[in-house]
PDB file of C-alpha atoms and ligand atoms in Angstrom:
ATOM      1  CA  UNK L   1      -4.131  28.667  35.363  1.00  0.00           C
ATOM      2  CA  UNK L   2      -6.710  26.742  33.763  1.00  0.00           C
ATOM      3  CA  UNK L   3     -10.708  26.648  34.247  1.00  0.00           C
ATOM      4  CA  UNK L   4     -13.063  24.356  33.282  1.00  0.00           C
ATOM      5  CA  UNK L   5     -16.451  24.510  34.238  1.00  0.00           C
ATOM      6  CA  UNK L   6     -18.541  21.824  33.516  1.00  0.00           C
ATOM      7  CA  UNK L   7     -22.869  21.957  33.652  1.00  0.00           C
ATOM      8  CA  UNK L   8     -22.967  19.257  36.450  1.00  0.00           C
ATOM      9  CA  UNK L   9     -20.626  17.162  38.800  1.00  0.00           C
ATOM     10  CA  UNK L  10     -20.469  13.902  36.293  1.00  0.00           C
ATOM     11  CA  UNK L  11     -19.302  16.526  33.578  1.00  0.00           C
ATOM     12  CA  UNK L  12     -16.758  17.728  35.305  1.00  0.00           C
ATOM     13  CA  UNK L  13     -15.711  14.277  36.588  1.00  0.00           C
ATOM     14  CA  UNK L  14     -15.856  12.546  33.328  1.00  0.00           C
ATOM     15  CA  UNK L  15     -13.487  15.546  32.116  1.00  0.00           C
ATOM     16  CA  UNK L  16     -11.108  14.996  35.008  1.00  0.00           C
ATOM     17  CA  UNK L  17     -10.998  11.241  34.134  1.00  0.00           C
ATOM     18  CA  UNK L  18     -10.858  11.436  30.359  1.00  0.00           C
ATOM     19  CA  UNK L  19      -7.988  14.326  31.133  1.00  0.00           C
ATOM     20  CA  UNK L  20      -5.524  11.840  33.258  1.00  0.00           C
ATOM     21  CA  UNK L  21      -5.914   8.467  30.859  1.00  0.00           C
ATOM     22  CA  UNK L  22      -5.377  11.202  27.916  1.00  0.00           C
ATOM     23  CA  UNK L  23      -2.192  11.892  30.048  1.00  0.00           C
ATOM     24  CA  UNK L  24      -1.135   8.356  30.776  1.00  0.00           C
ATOM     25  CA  UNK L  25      -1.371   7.218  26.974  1.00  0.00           C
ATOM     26  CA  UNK L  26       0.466  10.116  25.633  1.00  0.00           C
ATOM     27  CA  UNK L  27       3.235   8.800  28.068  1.00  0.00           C
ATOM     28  CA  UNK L  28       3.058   5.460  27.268  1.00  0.00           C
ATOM     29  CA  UNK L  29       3.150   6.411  23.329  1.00  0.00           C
ATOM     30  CA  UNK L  30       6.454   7.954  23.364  1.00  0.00           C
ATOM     31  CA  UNK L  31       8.352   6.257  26.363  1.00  0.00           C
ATOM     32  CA  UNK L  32       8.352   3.225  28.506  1.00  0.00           C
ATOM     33  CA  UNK L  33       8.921   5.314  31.454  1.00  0.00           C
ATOM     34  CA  UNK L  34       6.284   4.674  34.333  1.00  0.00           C
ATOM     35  CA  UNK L  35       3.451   7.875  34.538  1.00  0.00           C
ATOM     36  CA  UNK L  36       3.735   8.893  38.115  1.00  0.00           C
ATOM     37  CA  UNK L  37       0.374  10.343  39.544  1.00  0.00           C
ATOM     38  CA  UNK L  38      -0.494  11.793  43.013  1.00  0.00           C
ATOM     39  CA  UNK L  39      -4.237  10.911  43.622  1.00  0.00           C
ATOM     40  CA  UNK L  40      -6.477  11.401  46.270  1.00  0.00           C
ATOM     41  CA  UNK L  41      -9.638  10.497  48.460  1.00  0.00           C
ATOM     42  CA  UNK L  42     -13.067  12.112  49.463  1.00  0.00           C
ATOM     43  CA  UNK L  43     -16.474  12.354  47.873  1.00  0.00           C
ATOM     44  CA  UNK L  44     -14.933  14.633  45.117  1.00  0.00           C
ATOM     45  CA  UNK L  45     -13.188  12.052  43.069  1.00  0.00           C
ATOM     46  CA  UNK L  46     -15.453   8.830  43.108  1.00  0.00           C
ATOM     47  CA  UNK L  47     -16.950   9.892  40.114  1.00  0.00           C
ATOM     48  CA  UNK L  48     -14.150  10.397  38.245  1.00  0.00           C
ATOM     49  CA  UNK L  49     -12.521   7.172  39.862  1.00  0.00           C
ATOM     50  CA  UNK L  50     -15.626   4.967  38.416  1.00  0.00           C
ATOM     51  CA  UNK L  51     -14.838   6.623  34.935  1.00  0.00           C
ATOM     52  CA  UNK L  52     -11.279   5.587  35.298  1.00  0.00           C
ATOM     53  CA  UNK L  53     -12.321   2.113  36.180  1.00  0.00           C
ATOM     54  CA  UNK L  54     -15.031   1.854  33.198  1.00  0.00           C
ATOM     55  CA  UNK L  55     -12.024   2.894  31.107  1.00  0.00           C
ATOM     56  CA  UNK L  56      -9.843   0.283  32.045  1.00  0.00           C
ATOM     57  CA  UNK L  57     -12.335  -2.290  31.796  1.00  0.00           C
ATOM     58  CA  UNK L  58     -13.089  -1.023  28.193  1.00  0.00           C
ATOM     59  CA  UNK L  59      -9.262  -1.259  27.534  1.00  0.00           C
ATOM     60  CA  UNK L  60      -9.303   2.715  26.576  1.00  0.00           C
ATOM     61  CA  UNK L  61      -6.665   2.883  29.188  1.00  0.00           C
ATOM     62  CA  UNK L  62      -4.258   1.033  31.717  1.00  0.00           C
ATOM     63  CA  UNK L  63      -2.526   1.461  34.652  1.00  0.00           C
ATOM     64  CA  UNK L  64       0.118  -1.394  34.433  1.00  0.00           C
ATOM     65  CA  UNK L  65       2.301   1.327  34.200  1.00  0.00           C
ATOM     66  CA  UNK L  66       1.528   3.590  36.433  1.00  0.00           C
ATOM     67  CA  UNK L  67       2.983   4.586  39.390  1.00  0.00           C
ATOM     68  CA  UNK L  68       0.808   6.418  42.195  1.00  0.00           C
ATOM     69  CA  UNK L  69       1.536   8.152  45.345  1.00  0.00           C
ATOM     70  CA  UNK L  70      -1.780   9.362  47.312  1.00  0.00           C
ATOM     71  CA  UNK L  71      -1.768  12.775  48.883  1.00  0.00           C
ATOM     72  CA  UNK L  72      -2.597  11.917  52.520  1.00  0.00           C
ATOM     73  CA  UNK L  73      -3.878   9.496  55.365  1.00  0.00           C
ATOM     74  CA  UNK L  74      -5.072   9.918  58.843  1.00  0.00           C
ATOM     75  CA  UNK L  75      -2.691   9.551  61.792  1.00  0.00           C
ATOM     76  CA  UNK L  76      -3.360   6.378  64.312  1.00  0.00           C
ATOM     77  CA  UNK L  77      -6.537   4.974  62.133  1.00  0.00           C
ATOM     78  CA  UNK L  78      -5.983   1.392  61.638  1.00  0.00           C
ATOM     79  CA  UNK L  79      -5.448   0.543  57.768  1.00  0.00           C
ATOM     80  CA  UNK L  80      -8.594  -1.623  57.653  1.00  0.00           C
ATOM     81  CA  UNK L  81     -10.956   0.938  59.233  1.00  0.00           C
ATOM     82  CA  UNK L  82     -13.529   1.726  56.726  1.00  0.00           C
ATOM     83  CA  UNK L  83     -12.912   5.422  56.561  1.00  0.00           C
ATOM     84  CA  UNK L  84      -8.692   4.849  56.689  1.00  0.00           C
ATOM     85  CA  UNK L  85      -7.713   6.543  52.706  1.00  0.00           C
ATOM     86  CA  UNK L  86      -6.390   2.986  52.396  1.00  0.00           C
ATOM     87  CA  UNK L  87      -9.719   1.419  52.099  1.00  0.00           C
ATOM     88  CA  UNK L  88     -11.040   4.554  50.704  1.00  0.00           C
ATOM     89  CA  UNK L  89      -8.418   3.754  47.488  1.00  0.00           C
ATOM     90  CA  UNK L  90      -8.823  -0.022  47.631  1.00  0.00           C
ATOM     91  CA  UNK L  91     -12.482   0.959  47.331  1.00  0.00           C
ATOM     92  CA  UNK L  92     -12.696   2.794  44.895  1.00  0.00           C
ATOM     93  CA  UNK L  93      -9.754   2.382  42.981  1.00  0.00           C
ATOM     94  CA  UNK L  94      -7.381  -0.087  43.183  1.00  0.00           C
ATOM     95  CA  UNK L  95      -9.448  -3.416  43.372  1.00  0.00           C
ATOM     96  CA  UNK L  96     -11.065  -2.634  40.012  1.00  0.00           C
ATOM     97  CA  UNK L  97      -7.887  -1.677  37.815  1.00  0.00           C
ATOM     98  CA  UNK L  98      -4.666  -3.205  36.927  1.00  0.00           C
ATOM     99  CA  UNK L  99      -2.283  -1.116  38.786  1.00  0.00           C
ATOM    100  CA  UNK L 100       0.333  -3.872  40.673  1.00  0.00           C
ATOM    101  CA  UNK L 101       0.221  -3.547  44.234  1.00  0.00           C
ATOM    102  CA  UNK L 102       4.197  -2.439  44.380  1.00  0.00           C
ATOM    103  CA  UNK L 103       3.432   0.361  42.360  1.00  0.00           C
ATOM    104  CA  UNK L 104       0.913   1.816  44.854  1.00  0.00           C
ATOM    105  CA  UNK L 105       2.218   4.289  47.567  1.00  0.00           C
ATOM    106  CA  UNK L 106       0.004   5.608  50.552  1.00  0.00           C
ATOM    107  CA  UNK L 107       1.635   7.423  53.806  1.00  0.00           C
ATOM    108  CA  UNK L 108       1.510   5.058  56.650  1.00  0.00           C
ATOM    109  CA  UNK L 109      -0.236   6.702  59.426  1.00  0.00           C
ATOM    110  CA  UNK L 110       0.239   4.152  61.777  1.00  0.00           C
ATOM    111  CA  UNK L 111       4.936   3.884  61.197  1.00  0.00           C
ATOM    112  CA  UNK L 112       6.432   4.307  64.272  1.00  0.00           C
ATOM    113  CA  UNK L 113       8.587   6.690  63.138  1.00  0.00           C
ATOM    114  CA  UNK L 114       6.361   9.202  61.264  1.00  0.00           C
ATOM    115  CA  UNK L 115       8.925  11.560  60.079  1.00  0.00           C
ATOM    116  CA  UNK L 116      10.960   9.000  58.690  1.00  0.00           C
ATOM    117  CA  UNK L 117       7.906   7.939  57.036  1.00  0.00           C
ATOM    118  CA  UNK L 118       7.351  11.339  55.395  1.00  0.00           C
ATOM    119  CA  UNK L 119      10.909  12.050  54.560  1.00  0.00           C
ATOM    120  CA  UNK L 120      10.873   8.360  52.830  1.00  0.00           C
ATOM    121  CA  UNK L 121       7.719   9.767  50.834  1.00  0.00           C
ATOM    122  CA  UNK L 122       9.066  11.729  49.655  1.00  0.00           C
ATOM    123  CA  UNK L 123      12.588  10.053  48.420  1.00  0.00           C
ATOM    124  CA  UNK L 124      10.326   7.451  46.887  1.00  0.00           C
ATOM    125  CA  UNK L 125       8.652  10.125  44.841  1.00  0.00           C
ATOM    126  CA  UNK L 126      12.168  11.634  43.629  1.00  0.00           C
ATOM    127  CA  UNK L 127      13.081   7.647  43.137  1.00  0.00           C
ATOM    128  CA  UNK L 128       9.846   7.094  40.809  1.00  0.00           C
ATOM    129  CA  UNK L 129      11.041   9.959  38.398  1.00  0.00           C
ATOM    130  CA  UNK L 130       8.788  13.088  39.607  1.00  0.00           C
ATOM    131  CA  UNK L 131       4.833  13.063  40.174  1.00  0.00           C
ATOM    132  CA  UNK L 132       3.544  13.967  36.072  1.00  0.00           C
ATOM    133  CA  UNK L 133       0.444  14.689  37.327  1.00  0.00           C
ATOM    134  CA  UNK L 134      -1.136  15.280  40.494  1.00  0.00           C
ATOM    135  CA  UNK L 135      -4.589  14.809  40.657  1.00  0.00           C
ATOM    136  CA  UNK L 136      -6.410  16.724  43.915  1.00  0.00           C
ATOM    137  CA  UNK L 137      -9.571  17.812  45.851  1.00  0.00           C
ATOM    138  CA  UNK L 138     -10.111  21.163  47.447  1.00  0.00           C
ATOM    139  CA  UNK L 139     -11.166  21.701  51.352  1.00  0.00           C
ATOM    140  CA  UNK L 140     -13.786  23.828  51.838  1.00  0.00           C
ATOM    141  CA  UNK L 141     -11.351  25.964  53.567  1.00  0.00           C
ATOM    142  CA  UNK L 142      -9.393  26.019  50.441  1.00  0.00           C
ATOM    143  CA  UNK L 143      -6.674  23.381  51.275  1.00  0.00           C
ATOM    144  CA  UNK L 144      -5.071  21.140  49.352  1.00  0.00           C
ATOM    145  CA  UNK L 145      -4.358  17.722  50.736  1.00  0.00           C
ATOM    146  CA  UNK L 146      -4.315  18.144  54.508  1.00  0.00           C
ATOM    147  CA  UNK L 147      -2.309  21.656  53.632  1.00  0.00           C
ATOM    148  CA  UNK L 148      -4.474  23.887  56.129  1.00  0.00           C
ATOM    149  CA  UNK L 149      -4.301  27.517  55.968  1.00  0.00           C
ATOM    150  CA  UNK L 150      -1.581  28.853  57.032  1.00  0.00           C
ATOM    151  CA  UNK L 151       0.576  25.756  55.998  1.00  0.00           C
ATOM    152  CA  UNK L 152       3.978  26.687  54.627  1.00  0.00           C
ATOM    153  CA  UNK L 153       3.524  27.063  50.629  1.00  0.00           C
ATOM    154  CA  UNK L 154       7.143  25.259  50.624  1.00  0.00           C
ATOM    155  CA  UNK L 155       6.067  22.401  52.645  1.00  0.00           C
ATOM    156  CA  UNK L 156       6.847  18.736  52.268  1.00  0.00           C
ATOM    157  CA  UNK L 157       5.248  15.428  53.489  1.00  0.00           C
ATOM    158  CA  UNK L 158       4.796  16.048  57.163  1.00  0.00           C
ATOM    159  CA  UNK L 159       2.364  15.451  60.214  1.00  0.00           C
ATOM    160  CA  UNK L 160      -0.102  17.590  59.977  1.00  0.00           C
ATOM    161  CA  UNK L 161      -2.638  18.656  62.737  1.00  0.00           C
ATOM    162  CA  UNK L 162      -6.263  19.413  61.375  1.00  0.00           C
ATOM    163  CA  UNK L 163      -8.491  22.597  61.853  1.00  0.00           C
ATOM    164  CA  UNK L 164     -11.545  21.788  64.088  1.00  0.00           C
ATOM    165  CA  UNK L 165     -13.333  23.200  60.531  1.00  0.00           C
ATOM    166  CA  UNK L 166     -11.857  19.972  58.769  1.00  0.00           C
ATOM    167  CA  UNK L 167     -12.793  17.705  61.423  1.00  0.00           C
ATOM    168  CA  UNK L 168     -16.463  18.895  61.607  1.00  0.00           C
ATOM    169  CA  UNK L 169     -16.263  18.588  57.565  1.00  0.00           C
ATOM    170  CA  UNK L 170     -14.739  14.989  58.036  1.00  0.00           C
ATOM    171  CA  UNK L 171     -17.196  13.915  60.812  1.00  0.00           C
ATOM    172  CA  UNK L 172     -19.931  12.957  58.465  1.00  0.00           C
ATOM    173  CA  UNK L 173     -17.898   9.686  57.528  1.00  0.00           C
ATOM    174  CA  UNK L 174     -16.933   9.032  61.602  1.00  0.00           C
ATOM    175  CA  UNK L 175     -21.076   8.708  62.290  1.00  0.00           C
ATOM    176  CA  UNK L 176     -20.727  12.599  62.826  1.00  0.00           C
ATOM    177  CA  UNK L 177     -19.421  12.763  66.309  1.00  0.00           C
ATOM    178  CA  UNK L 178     -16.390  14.926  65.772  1.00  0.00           C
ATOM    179  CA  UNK L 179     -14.388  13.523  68.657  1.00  0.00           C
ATOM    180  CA  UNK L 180     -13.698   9.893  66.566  1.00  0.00           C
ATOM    181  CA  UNK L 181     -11.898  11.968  63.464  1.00  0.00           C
ATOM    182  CA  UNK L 182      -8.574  11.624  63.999  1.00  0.00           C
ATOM    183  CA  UNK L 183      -6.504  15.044  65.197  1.00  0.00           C
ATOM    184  CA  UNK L 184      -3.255  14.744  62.952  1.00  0.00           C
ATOM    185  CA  UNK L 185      -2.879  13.406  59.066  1.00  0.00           C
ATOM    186  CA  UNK L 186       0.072  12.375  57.140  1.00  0.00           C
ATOM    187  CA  UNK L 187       0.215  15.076  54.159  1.00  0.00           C
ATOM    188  CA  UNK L 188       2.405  15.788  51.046  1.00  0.00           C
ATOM    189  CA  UNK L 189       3.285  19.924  51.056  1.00  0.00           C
ATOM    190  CA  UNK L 190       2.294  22.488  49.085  1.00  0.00           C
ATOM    191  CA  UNK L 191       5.792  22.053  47.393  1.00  0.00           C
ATOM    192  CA  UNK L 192       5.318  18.182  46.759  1.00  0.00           C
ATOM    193  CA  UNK L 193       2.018  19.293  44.775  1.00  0.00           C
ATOM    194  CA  UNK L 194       3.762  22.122  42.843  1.00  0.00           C
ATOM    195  CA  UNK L 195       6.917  20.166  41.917  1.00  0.00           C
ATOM    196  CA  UNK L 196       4.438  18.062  39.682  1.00  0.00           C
ATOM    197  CA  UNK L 197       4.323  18.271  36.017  1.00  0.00           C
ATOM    198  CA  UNK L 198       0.907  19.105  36.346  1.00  0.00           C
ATOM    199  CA  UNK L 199      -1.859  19.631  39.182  1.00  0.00           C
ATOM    200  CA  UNK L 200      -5.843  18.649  38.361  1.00  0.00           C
ATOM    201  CA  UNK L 201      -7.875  20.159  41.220  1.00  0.00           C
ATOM    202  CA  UNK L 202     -11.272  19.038  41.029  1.00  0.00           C
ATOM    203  CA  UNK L 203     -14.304  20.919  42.261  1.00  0.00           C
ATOM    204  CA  UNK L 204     -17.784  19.614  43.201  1.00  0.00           C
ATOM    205  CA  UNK L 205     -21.473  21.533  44.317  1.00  0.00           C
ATOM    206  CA  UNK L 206     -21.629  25.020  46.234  1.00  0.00           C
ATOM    207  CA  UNK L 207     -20.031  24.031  49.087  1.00  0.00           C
ATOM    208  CA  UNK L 208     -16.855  24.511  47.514  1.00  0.00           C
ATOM    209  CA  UNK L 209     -17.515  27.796  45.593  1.00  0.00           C
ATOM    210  CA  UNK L 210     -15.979  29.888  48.213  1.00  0.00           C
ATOM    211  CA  UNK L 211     -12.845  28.080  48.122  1.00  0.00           C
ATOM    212  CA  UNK L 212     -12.593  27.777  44.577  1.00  0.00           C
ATOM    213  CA  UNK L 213     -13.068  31.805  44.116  1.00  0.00           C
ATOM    214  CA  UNK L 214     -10.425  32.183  46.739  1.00  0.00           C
ATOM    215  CA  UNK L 215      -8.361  30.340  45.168  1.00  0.00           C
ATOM    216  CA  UNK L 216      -9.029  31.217  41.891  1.00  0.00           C
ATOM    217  CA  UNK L 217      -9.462  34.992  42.389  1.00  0.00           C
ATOM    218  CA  UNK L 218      -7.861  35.952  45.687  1.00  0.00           C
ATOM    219  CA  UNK L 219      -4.417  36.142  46.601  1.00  0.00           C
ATOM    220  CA  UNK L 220      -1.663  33.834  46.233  1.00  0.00           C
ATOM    221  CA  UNK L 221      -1.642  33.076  50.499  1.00  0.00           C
ATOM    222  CA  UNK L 222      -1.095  30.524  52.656  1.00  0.00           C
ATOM    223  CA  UNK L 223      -4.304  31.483  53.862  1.00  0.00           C
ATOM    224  CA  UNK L 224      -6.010  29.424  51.090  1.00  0.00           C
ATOM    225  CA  UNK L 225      -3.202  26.449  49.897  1.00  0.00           C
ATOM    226  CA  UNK L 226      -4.880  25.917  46.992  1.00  0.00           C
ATOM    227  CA  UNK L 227      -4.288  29.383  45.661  1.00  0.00           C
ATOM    228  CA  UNK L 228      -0.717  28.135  45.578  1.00  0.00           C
ATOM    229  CA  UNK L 229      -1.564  26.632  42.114  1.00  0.00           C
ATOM    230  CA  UNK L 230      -1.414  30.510  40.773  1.00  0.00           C
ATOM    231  CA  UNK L 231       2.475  29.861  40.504  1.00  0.00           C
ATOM    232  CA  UNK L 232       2.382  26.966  38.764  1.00  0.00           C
ATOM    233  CA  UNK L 233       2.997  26.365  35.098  1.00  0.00           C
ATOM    234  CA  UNK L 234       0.552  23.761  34.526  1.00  0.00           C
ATOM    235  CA  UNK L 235      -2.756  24.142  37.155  1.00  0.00           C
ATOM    236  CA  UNK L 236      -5.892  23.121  36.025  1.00  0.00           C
ATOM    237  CA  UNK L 237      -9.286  23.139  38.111  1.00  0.00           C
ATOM    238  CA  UNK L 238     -11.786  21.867  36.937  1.00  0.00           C
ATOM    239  CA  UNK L 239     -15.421  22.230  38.761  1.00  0.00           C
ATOM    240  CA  UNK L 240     -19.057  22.027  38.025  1.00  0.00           C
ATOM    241  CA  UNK L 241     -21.913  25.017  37.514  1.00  0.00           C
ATOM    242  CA  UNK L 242     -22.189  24.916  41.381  1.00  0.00           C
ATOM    243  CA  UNK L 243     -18.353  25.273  42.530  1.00  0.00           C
ATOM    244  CA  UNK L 244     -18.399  27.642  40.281  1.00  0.00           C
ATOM    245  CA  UNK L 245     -20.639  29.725  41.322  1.00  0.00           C
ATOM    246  CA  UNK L 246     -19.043  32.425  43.226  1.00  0.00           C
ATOM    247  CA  UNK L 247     -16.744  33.278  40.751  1.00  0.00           C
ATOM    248  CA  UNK L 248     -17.018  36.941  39.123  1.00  0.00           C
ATOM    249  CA  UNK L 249     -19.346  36.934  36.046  1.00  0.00           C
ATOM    250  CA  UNK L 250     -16.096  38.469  34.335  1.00  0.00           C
ATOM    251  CA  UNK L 251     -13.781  35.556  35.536  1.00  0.00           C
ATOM    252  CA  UNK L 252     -16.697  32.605  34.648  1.00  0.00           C
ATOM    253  CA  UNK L 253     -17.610  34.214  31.126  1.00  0.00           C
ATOM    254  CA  UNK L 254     -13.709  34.553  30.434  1.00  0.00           C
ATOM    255  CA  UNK L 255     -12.687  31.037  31.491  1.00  0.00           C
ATOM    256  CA  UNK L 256     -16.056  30.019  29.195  1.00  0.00           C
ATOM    257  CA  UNK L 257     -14.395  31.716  26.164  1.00  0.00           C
ATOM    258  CA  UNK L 258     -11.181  30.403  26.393  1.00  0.00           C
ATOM    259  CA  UNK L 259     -12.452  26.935  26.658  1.00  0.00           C
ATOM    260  CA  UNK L 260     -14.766  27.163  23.972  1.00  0.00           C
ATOM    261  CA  UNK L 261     -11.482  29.046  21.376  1.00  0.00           C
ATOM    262  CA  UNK L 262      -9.371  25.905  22.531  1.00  0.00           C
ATOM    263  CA  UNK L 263     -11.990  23.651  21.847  1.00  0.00           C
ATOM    264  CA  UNK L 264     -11.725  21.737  25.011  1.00  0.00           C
TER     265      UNK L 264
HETATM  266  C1  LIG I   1     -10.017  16.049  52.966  1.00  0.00           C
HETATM  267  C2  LIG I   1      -8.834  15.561  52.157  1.00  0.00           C
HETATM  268  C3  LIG I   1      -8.623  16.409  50.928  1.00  0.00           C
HETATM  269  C4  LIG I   1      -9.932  16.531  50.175  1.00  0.00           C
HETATM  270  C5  LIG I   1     -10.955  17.190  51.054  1.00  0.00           C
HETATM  271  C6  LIG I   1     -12.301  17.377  50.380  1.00  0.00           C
HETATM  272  O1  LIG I   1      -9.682  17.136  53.761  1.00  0.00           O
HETATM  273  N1  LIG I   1      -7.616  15.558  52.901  1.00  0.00           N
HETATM  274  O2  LIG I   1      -7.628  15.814  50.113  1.00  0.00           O
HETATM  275  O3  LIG I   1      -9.726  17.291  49.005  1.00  0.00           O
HETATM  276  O4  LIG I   1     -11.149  16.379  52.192  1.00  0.00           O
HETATM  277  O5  LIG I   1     -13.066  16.227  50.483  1.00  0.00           O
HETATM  278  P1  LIG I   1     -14.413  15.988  49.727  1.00  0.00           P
HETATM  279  O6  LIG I   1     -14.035  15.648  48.322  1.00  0.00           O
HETATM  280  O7  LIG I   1     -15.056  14.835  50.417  1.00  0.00           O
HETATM  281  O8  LIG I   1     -15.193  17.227  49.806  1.00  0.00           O
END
């Protein structure tokens, strides 16, 4: 696994940005295949989103070719309520680069048949060649997507139901009365992350440092999904001075000196 830490949170974002349109023009280079990329929502990634869209605008990269499946979306939340990941990606993302609308995939929260709905996800994402890189936040809990602990670290797209923890966490955008977050999410697995090429997890202010020591530090456990990325072949997280700041001084100053050999 890979660590970058980054002075501030528009570092680390800027990083995270320049690290995926570095990915999807090395594709495009040598192939005419589609880049596949999982992305996903929260405060975490607007920063790197809005570097993403200044790049496109600049021409320094484009997503005409790029095929995107996000990670997760609430259960029964109508796809035009404000805090819905539709809107959240429409938002943010999608009105303000040149993605087509076909190639855009988010998990319908509101099919009637939600486990067809997964299982389709997830055929879709086998159909579109593979996810090349998977671009994710981190729960404070540690979980990735709406993987909470405990979830299996072989898991597929599936209904999830949330921890009273990530409901609390997610009440700030539902005018922080708990009760109007929704109980269950859509979520890709553990496994769907891991069967990328490559998995970005990106880390923001001290509210995540427990999480990211856990994950970084701690065991490979369900307990913690995000510690999952310890098995994979390609895992990056990347995370600012704060997020990483309960991290051993051993584990920062090592991660420091092997970003500074390879000249990241
Ligand atoms: C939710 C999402 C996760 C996200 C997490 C952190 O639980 N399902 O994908 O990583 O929130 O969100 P934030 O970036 O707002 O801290």
């Amino acid at each position: 696994m890979k660590v970058i830490i980054r002075n501030d949170s528009k570092g680390a974002s800027v990083w995270a940005a320049h690290y995926i349109a570095r990915k999807i023009n090395e594709k495009a280079a040598v192939s005419d295949k589609p880049f596949v990329i999982g992305l996903c929502t929260g405060s975490t990634p607007i920063e790197t989103y809005e570097e993403l869209i200044r790049m496109v605008k600049a021409g320094e990269v484009s997503f005409k070719n790029v095929i995107s499946f996000n990670m997760d979306e609430y259960v029964g939340l109508p796809v035009e309520h404000p805090e819905s990941y539709h809107s959240f990606m429409y938002k943010y993302l999608f009105n303000h680069i040149d993605e087509p609308e076909e190639n855009i995939h988010i998990l319908n929260g509101n099919a009637p048949d939600l486990k067809a709905e997964c299982e389709n996800y997830e055929k879709a994402i086998v159909e579109a060649g593979g996810i090349d890189l998977f671009f994710g936040g981190i729960g404070e809990d540690g979980h990735i997507a709406f993987n909470e602990p405990f979830s299996s670290l072989q898991s597929r797209t599936r209904v999830m139901t949330l921890t009273y923890d990530t409901r609390v966490v997610n009440s700030r955008f539902f005018d922080n009365d708990v009760n109007k977050v929704p109980k269950q999410a859509l979520s890709v697995g553990v496994a769907t992350v891991l069967s990328a090429q490559e998995v970005l997890i990106l880390a923001l202010g001290s509210k995540k440092a427990r999480a990211v020591a856990e994950s970084i530090e701690g065991p490979y456990s369900h307990y913690c999904t995000v510690s999952s990325l310890q098995a994979h072949p390609a895992g990056i997280i990347v995370c600012d001075d704060l997020a990483a700041g309960e991290l051993k001084v051993n584990s920062y100053r090592y991660f420091k000196a092997v970003e500074e050999a390879e000249g990241e």
